[in-house]
Coordinates of N, CA and C in Angstrom, one line a residue:
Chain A
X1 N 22.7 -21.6 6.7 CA 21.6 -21.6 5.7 C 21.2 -20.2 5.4
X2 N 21.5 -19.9 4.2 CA 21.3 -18.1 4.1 C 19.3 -18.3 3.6
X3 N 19.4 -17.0 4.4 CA 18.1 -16.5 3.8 C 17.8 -16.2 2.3
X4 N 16.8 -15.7 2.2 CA 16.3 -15.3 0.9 C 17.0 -14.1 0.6
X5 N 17.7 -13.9 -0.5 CA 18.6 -12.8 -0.9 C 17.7 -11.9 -2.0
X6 N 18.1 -10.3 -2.1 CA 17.8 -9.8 -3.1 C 18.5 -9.1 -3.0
X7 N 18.9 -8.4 -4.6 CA 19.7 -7.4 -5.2 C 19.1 -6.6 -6.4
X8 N 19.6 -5.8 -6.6 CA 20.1 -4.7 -5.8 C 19.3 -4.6 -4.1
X9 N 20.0 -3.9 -2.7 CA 19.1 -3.6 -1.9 C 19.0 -2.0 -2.6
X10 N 19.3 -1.1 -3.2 CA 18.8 0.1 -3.3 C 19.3 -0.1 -5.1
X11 N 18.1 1.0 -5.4 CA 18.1 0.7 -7.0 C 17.9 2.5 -7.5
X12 N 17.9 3.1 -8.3 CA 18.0 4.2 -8.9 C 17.6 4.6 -10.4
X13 N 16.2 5.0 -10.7 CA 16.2 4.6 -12.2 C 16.0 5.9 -12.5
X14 N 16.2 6.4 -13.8 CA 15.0 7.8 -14.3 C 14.1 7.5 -14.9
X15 N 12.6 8.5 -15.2 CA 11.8 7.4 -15.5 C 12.2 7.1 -17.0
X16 N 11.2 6.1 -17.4 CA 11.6 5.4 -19.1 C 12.4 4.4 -18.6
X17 N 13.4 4.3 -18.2 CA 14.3 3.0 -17.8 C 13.4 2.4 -17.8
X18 N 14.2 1.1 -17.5 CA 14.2 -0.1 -17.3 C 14.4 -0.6 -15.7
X19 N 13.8 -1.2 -15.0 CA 14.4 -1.8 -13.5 C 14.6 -3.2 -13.5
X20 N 15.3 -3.9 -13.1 CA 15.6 -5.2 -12.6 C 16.3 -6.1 -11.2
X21 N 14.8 -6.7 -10.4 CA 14.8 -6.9 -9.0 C 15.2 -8.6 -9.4
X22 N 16.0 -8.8 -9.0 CA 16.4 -10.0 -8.4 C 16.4 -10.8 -7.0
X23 N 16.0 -11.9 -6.9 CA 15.6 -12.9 -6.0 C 16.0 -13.9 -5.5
X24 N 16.9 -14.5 -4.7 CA 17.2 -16.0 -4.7 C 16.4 -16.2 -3.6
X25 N 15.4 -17.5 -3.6 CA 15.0 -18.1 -2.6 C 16.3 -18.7 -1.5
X26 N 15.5 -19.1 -0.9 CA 16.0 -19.6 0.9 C 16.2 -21.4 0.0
X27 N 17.8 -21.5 0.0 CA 18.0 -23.2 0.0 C 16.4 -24.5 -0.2
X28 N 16.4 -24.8 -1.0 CA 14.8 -25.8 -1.1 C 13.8 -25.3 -1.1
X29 N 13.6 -23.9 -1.4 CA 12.5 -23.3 -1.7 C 12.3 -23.2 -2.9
X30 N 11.1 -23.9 -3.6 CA 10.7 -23.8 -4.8 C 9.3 -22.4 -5.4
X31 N 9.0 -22.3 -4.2 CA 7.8 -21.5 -4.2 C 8.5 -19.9 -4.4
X32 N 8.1 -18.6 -5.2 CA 8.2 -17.5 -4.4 C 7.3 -16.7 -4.9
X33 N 7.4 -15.6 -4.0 CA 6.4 -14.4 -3.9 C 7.0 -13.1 -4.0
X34 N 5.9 -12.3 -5.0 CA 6.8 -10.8 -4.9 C 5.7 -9.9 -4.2
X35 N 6.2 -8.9 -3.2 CA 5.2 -8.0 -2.9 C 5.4 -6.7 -3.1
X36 N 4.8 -5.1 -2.8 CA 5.6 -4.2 -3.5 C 4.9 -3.4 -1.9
X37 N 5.5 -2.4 -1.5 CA 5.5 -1.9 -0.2 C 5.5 -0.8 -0.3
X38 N 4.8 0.5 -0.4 CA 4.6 1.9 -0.2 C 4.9 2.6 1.3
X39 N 5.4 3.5 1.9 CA 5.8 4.1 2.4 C 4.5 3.7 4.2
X40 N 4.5 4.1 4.9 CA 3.8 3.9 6.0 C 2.6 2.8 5.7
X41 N 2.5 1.8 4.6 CA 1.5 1.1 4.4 C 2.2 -0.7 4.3
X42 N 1.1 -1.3 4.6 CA 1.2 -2.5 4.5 C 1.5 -3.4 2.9
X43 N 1.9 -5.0 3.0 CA 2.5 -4.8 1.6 C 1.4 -5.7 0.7
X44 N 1.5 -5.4 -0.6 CA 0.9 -6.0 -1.5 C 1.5 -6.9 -2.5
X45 N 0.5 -7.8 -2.2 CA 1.0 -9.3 -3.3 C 0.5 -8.5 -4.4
X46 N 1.7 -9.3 -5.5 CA 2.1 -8.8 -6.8 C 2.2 -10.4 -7.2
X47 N 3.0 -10.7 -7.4 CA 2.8 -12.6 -8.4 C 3.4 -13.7 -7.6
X48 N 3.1 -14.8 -7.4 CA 2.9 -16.3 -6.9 C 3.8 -17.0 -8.3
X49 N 4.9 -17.3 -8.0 CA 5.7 -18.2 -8.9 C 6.3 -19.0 -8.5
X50 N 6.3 -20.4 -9.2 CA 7.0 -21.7 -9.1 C 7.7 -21.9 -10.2
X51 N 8.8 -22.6 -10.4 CA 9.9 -23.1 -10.9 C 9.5 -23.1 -12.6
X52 N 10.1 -21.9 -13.8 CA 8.9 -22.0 -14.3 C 8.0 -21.9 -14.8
X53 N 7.3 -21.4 -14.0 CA 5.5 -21.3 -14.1 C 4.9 -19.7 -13.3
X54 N 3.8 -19.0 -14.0 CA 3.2 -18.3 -12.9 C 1.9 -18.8 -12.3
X55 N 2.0 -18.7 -11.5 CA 1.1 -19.8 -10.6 C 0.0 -18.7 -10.3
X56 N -0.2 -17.4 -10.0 CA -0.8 -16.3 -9.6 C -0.3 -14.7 -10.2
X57 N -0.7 -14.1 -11.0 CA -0.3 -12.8 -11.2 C -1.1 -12.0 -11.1
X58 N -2.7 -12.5 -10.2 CA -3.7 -10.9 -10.1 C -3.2 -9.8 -9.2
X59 N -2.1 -9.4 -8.5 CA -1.8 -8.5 -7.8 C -0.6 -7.5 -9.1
X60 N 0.0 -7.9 -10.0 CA 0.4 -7.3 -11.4 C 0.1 -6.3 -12.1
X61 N 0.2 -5.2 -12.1 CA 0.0 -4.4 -13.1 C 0.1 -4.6 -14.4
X62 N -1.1 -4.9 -15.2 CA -1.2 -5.2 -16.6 C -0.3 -4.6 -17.7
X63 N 0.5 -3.7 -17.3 CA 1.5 -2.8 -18.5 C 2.8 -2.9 -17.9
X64 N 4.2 -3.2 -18.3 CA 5.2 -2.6 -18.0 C 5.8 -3.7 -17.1
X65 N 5.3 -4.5 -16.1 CA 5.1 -5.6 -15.0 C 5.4 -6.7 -15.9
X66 N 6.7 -7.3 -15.3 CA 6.7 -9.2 -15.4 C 7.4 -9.6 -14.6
X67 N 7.3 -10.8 -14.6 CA 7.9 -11.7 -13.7 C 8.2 -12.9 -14.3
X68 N 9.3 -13.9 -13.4 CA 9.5 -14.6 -14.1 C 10.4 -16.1 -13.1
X69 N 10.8 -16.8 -13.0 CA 11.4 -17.5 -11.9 C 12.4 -18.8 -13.0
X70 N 13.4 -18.6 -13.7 CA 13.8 -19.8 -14.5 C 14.0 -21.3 -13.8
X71 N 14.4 -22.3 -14.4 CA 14.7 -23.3 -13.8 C 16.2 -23.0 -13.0
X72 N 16.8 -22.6 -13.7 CA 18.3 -21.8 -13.1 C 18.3 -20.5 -12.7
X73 N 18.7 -19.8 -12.0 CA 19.0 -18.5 -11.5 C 17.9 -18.0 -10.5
X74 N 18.0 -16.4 -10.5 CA 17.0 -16.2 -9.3 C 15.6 -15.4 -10.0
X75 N 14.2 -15.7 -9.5 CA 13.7 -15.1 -9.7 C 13.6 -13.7 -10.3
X76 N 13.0 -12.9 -11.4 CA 13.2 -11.6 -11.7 C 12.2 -10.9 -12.3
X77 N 12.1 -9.9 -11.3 CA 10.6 -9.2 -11.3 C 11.0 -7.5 -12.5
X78 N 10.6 -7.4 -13.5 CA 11.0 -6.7 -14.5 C 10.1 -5.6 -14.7
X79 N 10.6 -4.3 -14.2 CA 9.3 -2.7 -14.5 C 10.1 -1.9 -15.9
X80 N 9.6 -2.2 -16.7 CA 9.6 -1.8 -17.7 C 9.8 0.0 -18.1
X81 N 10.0 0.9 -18.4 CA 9.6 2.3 -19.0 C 9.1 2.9 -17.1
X82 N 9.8 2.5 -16.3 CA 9.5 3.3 -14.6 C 9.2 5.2 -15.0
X83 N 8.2 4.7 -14.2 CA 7.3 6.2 -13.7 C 7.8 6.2 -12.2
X84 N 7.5 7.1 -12.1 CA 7.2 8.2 -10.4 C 6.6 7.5 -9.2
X85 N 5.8 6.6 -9.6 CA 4.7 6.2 -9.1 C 5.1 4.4 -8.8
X86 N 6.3 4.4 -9.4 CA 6.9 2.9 -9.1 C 7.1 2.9 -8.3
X87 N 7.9 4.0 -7.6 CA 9.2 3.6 -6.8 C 8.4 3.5 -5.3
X88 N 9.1 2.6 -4.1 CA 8.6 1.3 -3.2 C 9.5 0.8 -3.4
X89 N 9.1 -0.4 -2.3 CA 9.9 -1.2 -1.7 C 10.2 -2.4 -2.3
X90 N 10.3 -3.1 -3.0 CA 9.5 -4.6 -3.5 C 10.6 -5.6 -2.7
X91 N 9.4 -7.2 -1.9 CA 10.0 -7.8 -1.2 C 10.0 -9.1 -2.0
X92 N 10.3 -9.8 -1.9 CA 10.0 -11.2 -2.4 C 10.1 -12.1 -1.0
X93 N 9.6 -13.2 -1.0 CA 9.4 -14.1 0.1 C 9.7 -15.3 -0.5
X94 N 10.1 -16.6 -0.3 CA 9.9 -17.8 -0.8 C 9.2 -18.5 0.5
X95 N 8.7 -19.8 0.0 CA 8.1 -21.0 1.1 C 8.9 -22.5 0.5
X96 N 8.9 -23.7 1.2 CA 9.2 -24.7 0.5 C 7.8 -25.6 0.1
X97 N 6.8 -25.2 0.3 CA 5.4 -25.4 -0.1 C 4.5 -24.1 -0.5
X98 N 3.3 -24.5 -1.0 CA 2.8 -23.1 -0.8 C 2.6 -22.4 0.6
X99 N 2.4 -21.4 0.4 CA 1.9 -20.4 1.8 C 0.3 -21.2 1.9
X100 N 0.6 -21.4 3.3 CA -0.9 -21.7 4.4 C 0.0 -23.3 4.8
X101 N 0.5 -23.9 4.0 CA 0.6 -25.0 4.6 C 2.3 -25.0 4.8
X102 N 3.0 -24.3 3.7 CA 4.1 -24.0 4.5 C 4.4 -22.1 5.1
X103 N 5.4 -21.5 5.8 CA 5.3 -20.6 6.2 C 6.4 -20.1 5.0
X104 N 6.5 -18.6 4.8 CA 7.0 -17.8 3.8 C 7.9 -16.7 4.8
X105 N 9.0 -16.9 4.0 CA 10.2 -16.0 4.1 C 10.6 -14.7 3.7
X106 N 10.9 -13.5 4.0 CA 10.9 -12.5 3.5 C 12.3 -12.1 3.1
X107 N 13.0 -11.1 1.9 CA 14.0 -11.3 1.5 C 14.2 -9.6 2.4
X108 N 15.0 -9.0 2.7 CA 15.8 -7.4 2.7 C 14.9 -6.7 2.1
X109 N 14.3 -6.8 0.9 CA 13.9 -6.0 0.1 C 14.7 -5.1 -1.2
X110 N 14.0 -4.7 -2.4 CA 15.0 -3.5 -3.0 C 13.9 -2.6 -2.9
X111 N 15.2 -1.6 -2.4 CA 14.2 -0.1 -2.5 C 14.2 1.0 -3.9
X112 N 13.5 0.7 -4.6 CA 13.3 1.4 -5.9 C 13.0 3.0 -5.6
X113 N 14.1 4.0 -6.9 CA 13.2 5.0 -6.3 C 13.5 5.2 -8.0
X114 N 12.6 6.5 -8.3 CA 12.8 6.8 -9.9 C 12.8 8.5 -9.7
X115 N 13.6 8.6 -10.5 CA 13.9 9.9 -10.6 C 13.2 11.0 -11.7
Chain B
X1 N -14.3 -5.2 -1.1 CA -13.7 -6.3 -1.4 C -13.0 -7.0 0.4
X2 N -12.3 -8.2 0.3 CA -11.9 -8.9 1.4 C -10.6 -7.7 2.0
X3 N -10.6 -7.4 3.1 CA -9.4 -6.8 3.6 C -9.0 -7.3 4.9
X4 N -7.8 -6.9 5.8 CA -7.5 -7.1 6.7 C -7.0 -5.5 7.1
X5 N -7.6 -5.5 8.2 CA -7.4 -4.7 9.1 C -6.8 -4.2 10.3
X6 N -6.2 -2.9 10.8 CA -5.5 -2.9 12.3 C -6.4 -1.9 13.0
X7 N -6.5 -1.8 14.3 CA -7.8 -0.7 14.9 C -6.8 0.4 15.4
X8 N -5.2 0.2 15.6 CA -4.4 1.2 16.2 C -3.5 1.3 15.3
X9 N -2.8 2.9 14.5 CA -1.7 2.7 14.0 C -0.6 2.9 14.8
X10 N -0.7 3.4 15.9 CA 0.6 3.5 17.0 C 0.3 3.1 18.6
X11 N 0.9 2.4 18.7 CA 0.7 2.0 20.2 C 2.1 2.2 21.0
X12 N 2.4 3.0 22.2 CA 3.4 2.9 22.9 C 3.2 2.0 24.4
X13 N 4.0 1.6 24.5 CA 4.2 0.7 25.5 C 5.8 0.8 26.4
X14 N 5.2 0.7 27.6 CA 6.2 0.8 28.9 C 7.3 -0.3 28.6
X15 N 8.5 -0.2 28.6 CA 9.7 -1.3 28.8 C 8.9 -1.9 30.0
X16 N 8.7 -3.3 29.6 CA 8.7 -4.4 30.9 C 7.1 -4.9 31.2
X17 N 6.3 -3.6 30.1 CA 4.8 -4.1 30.3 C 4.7 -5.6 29.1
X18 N 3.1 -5.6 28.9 CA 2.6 -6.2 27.9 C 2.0 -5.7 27.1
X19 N 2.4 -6.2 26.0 CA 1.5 -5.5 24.6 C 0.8 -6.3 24.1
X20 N -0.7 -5.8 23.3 CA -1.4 -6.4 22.7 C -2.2 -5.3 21.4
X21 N -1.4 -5.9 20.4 CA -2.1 -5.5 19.3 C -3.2 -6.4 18.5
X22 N -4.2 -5.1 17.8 CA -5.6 -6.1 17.4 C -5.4 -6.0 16.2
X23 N -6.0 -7.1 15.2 CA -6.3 -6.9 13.8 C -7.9 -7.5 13.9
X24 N -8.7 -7.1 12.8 CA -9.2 -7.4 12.5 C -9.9 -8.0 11.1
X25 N -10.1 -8.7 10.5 CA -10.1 -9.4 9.5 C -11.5 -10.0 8.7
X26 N -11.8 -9.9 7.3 CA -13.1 -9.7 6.7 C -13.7 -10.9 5.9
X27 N -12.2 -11.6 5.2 CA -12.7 -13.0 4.9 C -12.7 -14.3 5.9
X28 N -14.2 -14.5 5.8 CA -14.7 -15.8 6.6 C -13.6 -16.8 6.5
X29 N -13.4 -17.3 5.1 CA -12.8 -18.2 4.6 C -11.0 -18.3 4.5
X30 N -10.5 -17.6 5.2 CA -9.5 -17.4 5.8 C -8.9 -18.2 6.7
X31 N -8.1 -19.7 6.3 CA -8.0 -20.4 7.6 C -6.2 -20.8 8.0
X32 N -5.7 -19.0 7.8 CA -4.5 -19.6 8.3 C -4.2 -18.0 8.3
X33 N -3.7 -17.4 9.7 CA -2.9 -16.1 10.2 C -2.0 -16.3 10.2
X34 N -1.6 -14.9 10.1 CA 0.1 -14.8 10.5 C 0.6 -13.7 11.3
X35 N 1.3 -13.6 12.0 CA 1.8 -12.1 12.7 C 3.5 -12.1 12.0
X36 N 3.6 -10.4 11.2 CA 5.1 -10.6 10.9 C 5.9 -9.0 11.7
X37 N 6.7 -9.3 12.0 CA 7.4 -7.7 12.8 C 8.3 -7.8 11.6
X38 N 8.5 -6.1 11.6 CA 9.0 -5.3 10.4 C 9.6 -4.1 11.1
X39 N 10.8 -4.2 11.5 CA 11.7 -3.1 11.5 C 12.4 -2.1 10.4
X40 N 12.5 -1.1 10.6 CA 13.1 -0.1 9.8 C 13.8 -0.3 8.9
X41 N 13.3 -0.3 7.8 CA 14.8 -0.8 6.3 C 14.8 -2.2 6.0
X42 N 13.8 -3.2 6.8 CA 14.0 -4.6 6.9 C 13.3 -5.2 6.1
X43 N 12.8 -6.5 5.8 CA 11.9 -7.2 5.3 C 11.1 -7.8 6.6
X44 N 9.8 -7.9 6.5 CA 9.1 -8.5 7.5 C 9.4 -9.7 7.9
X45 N 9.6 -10.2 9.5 CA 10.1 -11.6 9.8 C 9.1 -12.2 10.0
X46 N 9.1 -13.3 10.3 CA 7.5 -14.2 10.8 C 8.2 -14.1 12.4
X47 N 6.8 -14.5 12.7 CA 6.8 -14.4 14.2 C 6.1 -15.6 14.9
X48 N 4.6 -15.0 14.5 CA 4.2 -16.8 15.2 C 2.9 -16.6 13.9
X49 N 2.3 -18.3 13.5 CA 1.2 -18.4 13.2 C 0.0 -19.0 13.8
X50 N -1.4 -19.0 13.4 CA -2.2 -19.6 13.5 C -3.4 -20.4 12.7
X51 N -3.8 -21.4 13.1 CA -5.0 -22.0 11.9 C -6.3 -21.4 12.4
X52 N -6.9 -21.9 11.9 CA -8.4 -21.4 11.9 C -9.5 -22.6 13.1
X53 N -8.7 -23.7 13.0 CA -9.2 -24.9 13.8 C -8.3 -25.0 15.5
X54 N -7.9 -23.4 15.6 CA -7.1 -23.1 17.0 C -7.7 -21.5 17.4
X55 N -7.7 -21.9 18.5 CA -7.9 -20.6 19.6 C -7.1 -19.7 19.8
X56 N -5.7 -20.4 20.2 CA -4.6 -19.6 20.6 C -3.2 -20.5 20.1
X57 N -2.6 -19.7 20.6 CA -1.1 -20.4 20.4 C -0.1 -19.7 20.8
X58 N 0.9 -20.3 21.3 CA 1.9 -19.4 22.6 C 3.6 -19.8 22.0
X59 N 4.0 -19.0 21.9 CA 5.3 -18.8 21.2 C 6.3 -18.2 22.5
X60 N 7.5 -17.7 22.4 CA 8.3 -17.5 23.1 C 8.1 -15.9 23.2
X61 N 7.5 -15.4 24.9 CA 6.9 -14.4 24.9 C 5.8 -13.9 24.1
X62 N 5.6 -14.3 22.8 CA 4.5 -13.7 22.0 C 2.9 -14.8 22.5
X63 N 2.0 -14.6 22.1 CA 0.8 -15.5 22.0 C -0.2 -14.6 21.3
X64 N -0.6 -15.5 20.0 CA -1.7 -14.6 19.1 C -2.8 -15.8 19.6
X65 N -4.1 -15.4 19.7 CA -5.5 -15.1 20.0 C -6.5 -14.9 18.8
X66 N -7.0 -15.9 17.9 CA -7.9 -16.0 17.4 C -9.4 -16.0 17.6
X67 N -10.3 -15.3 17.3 CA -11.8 -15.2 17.5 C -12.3 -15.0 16.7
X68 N -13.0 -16.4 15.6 CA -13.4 -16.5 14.5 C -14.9 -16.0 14.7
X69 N -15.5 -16.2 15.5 CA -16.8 -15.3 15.8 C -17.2 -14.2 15.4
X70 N -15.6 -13.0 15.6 CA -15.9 -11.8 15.7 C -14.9 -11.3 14.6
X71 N -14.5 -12.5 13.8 CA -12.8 -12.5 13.1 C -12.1 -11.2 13.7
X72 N -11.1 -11.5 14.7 CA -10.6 -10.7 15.5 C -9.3 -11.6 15.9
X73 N -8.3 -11.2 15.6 CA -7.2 -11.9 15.6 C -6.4 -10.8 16.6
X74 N -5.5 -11.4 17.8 CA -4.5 -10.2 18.7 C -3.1 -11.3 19.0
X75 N -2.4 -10.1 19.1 CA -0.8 -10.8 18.9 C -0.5 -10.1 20.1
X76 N -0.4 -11.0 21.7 CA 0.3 -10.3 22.7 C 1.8 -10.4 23.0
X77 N 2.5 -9.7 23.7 CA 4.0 -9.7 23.7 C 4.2 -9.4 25.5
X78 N 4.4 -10.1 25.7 CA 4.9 -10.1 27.5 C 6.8 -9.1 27.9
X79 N 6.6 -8.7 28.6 CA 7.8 -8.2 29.2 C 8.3 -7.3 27.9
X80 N 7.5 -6.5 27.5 CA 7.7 -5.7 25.7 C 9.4 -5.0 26.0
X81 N 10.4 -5.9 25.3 CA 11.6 -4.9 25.2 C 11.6 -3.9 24.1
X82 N 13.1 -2.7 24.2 CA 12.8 -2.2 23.3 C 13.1 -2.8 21.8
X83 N 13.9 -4.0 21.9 CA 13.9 -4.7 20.5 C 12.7 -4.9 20.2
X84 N 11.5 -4.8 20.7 CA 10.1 -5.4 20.3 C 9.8 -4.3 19.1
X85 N 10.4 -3.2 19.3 CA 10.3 -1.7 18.4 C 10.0 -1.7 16.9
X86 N 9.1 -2.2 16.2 CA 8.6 -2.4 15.1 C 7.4 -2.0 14.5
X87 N 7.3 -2.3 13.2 CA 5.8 -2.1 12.7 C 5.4 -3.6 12.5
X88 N 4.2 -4.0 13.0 CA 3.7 -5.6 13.3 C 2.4 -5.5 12.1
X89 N 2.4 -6.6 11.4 CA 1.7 -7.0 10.6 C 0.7 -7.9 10.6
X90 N -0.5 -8.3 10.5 CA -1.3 -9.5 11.0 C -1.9 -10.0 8.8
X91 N -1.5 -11.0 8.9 CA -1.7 -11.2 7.8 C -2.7 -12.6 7.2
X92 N -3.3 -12.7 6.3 CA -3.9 -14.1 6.2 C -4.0 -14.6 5.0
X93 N -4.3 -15.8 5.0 CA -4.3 -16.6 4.0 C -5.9 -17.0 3.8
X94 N -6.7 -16.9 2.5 CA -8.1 -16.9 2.8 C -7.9 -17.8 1.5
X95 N -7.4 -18.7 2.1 CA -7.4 -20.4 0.8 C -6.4 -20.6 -0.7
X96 N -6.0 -18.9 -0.5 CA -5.5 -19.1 -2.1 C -4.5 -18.8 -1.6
X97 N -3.4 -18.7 -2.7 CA -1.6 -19.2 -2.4 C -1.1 -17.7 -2.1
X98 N -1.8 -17.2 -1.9 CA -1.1 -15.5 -1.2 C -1.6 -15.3 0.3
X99 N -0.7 -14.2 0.0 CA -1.2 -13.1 1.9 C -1.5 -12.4 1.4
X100 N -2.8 -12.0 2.3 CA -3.2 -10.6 2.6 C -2.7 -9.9 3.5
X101 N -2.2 -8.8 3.8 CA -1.7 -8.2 5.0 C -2.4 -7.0 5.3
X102 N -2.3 -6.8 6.7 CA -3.4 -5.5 7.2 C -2.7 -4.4 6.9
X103 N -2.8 -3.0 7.4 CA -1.8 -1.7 7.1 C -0.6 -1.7 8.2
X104 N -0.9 -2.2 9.4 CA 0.3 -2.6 10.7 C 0.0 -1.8 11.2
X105 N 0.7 -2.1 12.7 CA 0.2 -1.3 13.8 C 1.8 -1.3 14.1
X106 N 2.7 0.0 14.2 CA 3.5 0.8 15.3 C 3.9 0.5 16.2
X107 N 4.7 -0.2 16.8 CA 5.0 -0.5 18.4 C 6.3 -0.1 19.0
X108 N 5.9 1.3 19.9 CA 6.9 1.6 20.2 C 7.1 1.6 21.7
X109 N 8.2 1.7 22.3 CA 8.8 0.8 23.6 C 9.3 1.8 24.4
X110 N 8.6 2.3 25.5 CA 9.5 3.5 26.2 C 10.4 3.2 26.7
X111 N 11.4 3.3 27.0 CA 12.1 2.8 28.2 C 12.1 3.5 29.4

């Protein structure tokens, strides 16, 4: 039973690009989560999506930031025109319910860096 | 606003002792923890959790310790090997479909 996958694990942009984090949940997991991870600090929820749907996007940065989860393929969390200030860790998690009543998965991570 | 918190960012520990890291935690309404370990280059794993209608709870060597009184949540680790060697996260759920997570607390393992 594989875990929660992501790809790229290391990413490379200059700024202005474009980035694109990819997701597959864990087998029967409909639920997932993206969080974004700075260097010696703890991580931050970024969007709550279901099959979809966005179920939660207050941790999002209002410009440049989307997300998305289709009925086919893997989740894909999209940084638009990357700054300096992007680059982090970003993890995604899935659950097969929500989190609190089910528990959440964490994927490798991609480590974004922008040049 | 609501945060979660750690009172140590590094803690070293003897091979073969016990560790016990604290978090501390701000939303009342918070009725579900988590402890996750996070090694270097990894994604964080779960470890053990807890509800809010429990005290304690005992996992294989680990046991986290809930104290809704003082919201004070601790994750102990018995016989600390050096695989225990991570950055440990205490995290919660305060009703809505996310985690909050603290900054982590450092656990490193002498041998």
């Amino acid at each position: 039973n594989a875990g929660v996958m992501q790809n790229p694990r290391h990413l490379v942009r200059r700024r202005g690009q474009e980035a694109r984090l990819r997701c597959s949940p864990m087998k029967g997991h409909s639920h997932v989560y993206w969080y974004r991870q700075l260097p010696e600090e703890g991580l931050k929820f970024m969007v709550y999506l279901q099959k979809e749907n966005i179920i939660d996007e207050s941790g999002m940065p209002k410009e440049r930031f989307s997300a998305e989860f289709p009925k086919e393929g893997p989740s894909i969390l999209r940084i638009q025109q990357v700054v300096r200030g992007d680059s982090a860790a970003y993890f995604c998690a899935s659950s097969r319910r929500e989190v609190g009543v089910d528990t959440q998965y964490f994927g490798p991570g991609t480590r974004l860096t922008v040049l | 606003g609501e945060s979660v918190g750690l009172h140590l960012p590094t803690l070293s520990v003897q091979e073969g002792d016990n560790s016990i890291i604290n978090c501390a935690y701000s939303n009342s309404a918070s009725d579900y923890f988590i402890w996750y370990k996070q090694e270097s280059g990894k994604g964080p794993q779960f470890i053990i959790d807890i509800r809010s209608n429990m005290d304690k709870r005992q996992g294989q060597r680990v046991t986290v310790l809930l104290n809704k009184t003082v919201k004070h949540l601790s994750l102990q680790i018995a016989a600390t090997q050096p695989g225990d060697s991570a950055v440990y996260f205490c995290a919660e759920n305060g009703g809505y479909q996310k985690v909050t997570f603290g900054t982590g607390t450092k656990l490193q393992v002498i041998p």
